[in-house]
Amino acid sequence: MANPRTDTTNLPRLGQGFYWQDLEVGQRFRTFRRTVTETDLVNFIGVTGMLEAIFIDAYYEEGAIPGRPVPAVLTYSLIEGLLLQSMIQGTGLASLEVHKKVLKSVMVGDTVFAEVEITGLRPTSKGNRAIVTSQVDIYNERDEQVITYTVTRMLAGRPGAQ
């Protein structure tokens, strides 16, 4: 007999992402908000090697964007992190394709969030998986759209389902 204090197989898992069967075309979500900090910028450019003057010199005056802009890929990554923690944790099998358009600069101190709409859902022929396409629109705290992208992912199905 299993010890009831260690047998957690019947407890719901906090943070568990959606199985593809939980989604439908037209379904919409909104992420939490996330403020982009100077530390985020410094860590990101250090890890990626994106040591471009507009990102490393707070007083750089020759760039087209005044202030402390952050790489668009940092903004995208922060939103993908929010989605992973809430929508696809434990169910996301692969990111297959991304089409992204940057509309406006994001600056250190801006707060971003995303609205997500499921635009496609196609179960695969085997393996209890599906190809899920989503439209993701990222906004800043002024409700200005800063990035839009379409992402196609493979998601797992509910265990035991066919």
PDB file of N, CA, C and O in Angstrom, residues 58-87:
ATOM      1  N   ALA A  58      24.238  53.423 -22.234  1.00  0.00           N
ATOM      2  CA  ALA A  58      23.043  54.170 -21.826  1.00  0.00           C
ATOM      3  C   ALA A  58      23.002  55.578 -22.403  1.00  0.00           C
ATOM      4  O   ALA A  58      21.949  56.200 -22.447  1.00  0.00           O
ATOM      5  N   TYR A  59      24.147  56.094 -22.864  1.00  0.00           N
ATOM      6  CA  TYR A  59      24.202  57.462 -23.380  1.00  0.00           C
ATOM      7  C   TYR A  59      24.503  57.501 -24.880  1.00  0.00           C
ATOM      8  O   TYR A  59      24.858  58.547 -25.413  1.00  0.00           O
ATOM      9  N   TYR A  60      24.337  56.375 -25.549  1.00  0.00           N
ATOM     10  CA  TYR A  60      24.603  56.312 -26.988  1.00  0.00           C
ATOM     11  C   TYR A  60      23.627  57.227 -27.725  1.00  0.00           C
ATOM     12  O   TYR A  60      22.407  57.099 -27.557  1.00  0.00           O
ATOM     13  N   GLU A  61      24.163  58.152 -28.504  1.00  0.00           N
ATOM     14  CA  GLU A  61      23.324  59.165 -29.149  1.00  0.00           C
ATOM     15  C   GLU A  61      23.213  59.002 -30.657  1.00  0.00           C
ATOM     16  O   GLU A  61      22.517  59.773 -31.310  1.00  0.00           O
ATOM     17  N   GLU A  62      23.894  58.025 -31.221  1.00  0.00           N
ATOM     18  CA  GLU A  62      23.893  57.884 -32.678  1.00  0.00           C
ATOM     19  C   GLU A  62      22.845  56.899 -33.186  1.00  0.00           C
ATOM     20  O   GLU A  62      22.710  56.703 -34.386  1.00  0.00           O
ATOM     21  N   GLY A  63      22.114  56.277 -32.304  1.00  0.00           N
ATOM     22  CA  GLY A  63      21.109  55.297 -32.705  1.00  0.00           C
ATOM     23  C   GLY A  63      19.793  55.952 -33.082  1.00  0.00           C
ATOM     24  O   GLY A  63      19.535  57.115 -32.786  1.00  0.00           O
ATOM     25  N   ALA A  64      18.967  55.199 -33.738  1.00  0.00           N
ATOM     26  CA  ALA A  64      17.654  55.693 -34.178  1.00  0.00           C
ATOM     27  C   ALA A  64      16.623  55.676 -33.056  1.00  0.00           C
ATOM     28  O   ALA A  64      15.572  56.287 -33.180  1.00  0.00           O
ATOM     29  N   ILE A  65      16.943  54.978 -31.955  1.00  0.00           N
ATOM     30  CA  ILE A  65      15.990  54.835 -30.849  1.00  0.00           C
ATOM     31  C   ILE A  65      16.605  55.455 -29.599  1.00  0.00           C
ATOM     32  O   ILE A  65      17.552  54.907 -29.033  1.00  0.00           O
ATOM     33  N   PRO A  66      16.093  56.577 -29.147  1.00  0.00           N
ATOM     34  CA  PRO A  66      16.632  57.175 -27.924  1.00  0.00           C
ATOM     35  C   PRO A  66      16.193  56.395 -26.686  1.00  0.00           C
ATOM     36  O   PRO A  66      15.168  55.722 -26.693  1.00  0.00           O
ATOM     37  N   GLY A  67      16.978  56.485 -25.620  1.00  0.00           N
ATOM     38  CA  GLY A  67      16.621  55.813 -24.379  1.00  0.00           C
ATOM     39  C   GLY A  67      17.278  54.457 -24.258  1.00  0.00           C
ATOM     40  O   GLY A  67      18.340  54.220 -24.830  1.00  0.00           O
ATOM     41  N   ARG A  68      16.637  53.544 -23.530  1.00  0.00           N
ATOM     42  CA  ARG A  68      17.167  52.200 -23.258  1.00  0.00           C
ATOM     43  C   ARG A  68      16.301  51.143 -23.927  1.00  0.00           C
ATOM     44  O   ARG A  68      15.538  50.432 -23.256  1.00  0.00           O
ATOM     45  N   PRO A  69      16.406  51.010 -25.264  1.00  0.00           N
ATOM     46  CA  PRO A  69      15.623  49.964 -25.933  1.00  0.00           C
ATOM     47  C   PRO A  69      16.152  48.577 -25.572  1.00  0.00           C
ATOM     48  O   PRO A  69      17.318  48.424 -25.218  1.00  0.00           O
ATOM     49  N   VAL A  70      15.264  47.597 -25.659  1.00  0.00           N
ATOM     50  CA  VAL A  70      15.671  46.211 -25.437  1.00  0.00           C
ATOM     51  C   VAL A  70      15.492  45.453 -26.753  1.00  0.00           C
ATOM     52  O   VAL A  70      14.638  45.804 -27.571  1.00  0.00           O
ATOM     53  N   PRO A  71      16.300  44.427 -26.990  1.00  0.00           N
ATOM     54  CA  PRO A  71      16.121  43.637 -28.208  1.00  0.00           C
ATOM     55  C   PRO A  71      14.706  43.052 -28.271  1.00  0.00           C
ATOM     56  O   PRO A  71      14.171  42.591 -27.254  1.00  0.00           O
ATOM     57  N   ALA A  72      14.117  43.088 -29.445  1.00  0.00           N
ATOM     58  CA  ALA A  72      12.769  42.535 -29.604  1.00  0.00           C
ATOM     59  C   ALA A  72      12.727  41.067 -29.198  1.00  0.00           C
ATOM     60  O   ALA A  72      11.730  40.598 -28.644  1.00  0.00           O
ATOM     61  N   VAL A  73      13.814  40.354 -29.445  1.00  0.00           N
ATOM     62  CA  VAL A  73      13.843  38.940 -29.091  1.00  0.00           C
ATOM     63  C   VAL A  73      13.805  38.752 -27.566  1.00  0.00           C
ATOM     64  O   VAL A  73      13.321  37.730 -27.081  1.00  0.00           O
ATOM     65  N   LEU A  74      14.271  39.734 -26.795  1.00  0.00           N
ATOM     66  CA  LEU A  74      14.128  39.670 -25.340  1.00  0.00           C
ATOM     67  C   LEU A  74      12.656  39.779 -24.950  1.00  0.00           C
ATOM     68  O   LEU A  74      12.155  38.997 -24.139  1.00  0.00           O
ATOM     69  N   THR A  75      11.946  40.734 -25.547  1.00  0.00           N
ATOM     70  CA  THR A  75      10.515  40.882 -25.269  1.00  0.00           C
ATOM     71  C   THR A  75       9.768  39.597 -25.622  1.00  0.00           C
ATOM     72  O   THR A  75       8.961  39.091 -24.838  1.00  0.00           O
ATOM     73  N   TYR A  76      10.038  39.074 -26.808  1.00  0.00           N
ATOM     74  CA  TYR A  76       9.428  37.818 -27.254  1.00  0.00           C
ATOM     75  C   TYR A  76       9.726  36.695 -26.255  1.00  0.00           C
ATOM     76  O   TYR A  76       8.839  35.933 -25.877  1.00  0.00           O
ATOM     77  N   SER A  77      10.972  36.620 -25.792  1.00  0.00           N
ATOM     78  CA  SER A  77      11.369  35.561 -24.862  1.00  0.00           C
ATOM     79  C   SER A  77      10.658  35.681 -23.521  1.00  0.00           C
ATOM     80  O   SER A  77      10.273  34.674 -22.925  1.00  0.00           O
ATOM     81  N   LEU A  78      10.488  36.908 -23.032  1.00  0.00           N
ATOM     82  CA  LEU A  78       9.769  37.097 -21.772  1.00  0.00           C
ATOM     83  C   LEU A  78       8.328  36.613 -21.888  1.00  0.00           C
ATOM     84  O   LEU A  78       7.802  35.954 -20.978  1.00  0.00           O
ATOM     85  N   ILE A  79       7.685  36.922 -23.005  1.00  0.00           N
ATOM     86  CA  ILE A  79       6.297  36.478 -23.214  1.00  0.00           C
ATOM     87  C   ILE A  79       6.242  34.962 -23.365  1.00  0.00           C
ATOM     88  O   ILE A  79       5.366  34.301 -22.787  1.00  0.00           O
ATOM     89  N   GLU A  80       7.177  34.389 -24.110  1.00  0.00           N
ATOM     90  CA  GLU A  80       7.203  32.928 -24.238  1.00  0.00           C
ATOM     91  C   GLU A  80       7.400  32.276 -22.872  1.00  0.00           C
ATOM     92  O   GLU A  80       6.828  31.229 -22.588  1.00  0.00           O
ATOM     93  N   GLY A  81       8.186  32.909 -22.003  1.00  0.00           N
ATOM     94  CA  GLY A  81       8.348  32.402 -20.639  1.00  0.00           C
ATOM     95  C   GLY A  81       7.044  32.415 -19.868  1.00  0.00           C
ATOM     96  O   GLY A  81       6.722  31.460 -19.159  1.00  0.00           O
ATOM     97  N   LEU A  82       6.279  33.504 -20.006  1.00  0.00           N
ATOM     98  CA  LEU A  82       4.973  33.561 -19.339  1.00  0.00           C
ATOM     99  C   LEU A  82       4.034  32.488 -19.891  1.00  0.00           C
ATOM    100  O   LEU A  82       3.278  31.863 -19.136  1.00  0.00           O
ATOM    101  N   LEU A  83       4.079  32.263 -21.197  1.00  0.00           N
ATOM    102  CA  LEU A  83       3.233  31.230 -21.800  1.00  0.00           C
ATOM    103  C   LEU A  83       3.665  29.836 -21.348  1.00  0.00           C
ATOM    104  O   LEU A  83       2.826  28.981 -21.069  1.00  0.00           O
ATOM    105  N   LEU A  84       4.960  29.618 -21.266  1.00  0.00           N
ATOM    106  CA  LEU A  84       5.433  28.308 -20.838  1.00  0.00           C
ATOM    107  C   LEU A  84       4.968  28.015 -19.419  1.00  0.00           C
ATOM    108  O   LEU A  84       4.499  26.913 -19.128  1.00  0.00           O
ATOM    109  N   GLN A  85       5.056  28.989 -18.541  1.00  0.00           N
ATOM    110  CA  GLN A  85       4.693  28.779 -17.139  1.00  0.00           C
ATOM    111  C   GLN A  85       3.199  28.541 -16.939  1.00  0.00           C
ATOM    112  O   GLN A  85       2.795  28.030 -15.905  1.00  0.00           O
ATOM    113  N   SER A  86       2.395  28.927 -17.909  1.00  0.00           N
ATOM    114  CA  SER A  86       0.948  28.873 -17.687  1.00  0.00           C
ATOM    115  C   SER A  86       0.190  28.022 -18.699  1.00  0.00           C
ATOM    116  O   SER A  86      -0.745  27.341 -18.344  1.00  0.00           O
ATOM    117  N   MET A  87       0.586  28.050 -19.938  1.00  0.00           N
ATOM    118  CA  MET A  87      -0.214  27.432 -21.001  1.00  0.00           C
ATOM    119  C   MET A  87       0.357  26.106 -21.497  1.00  0.00           C
ATOM    120  O   MET A  87      -0.400  25.207 -21.847  1.00  0.00           O
TER     121      MET A  87
END
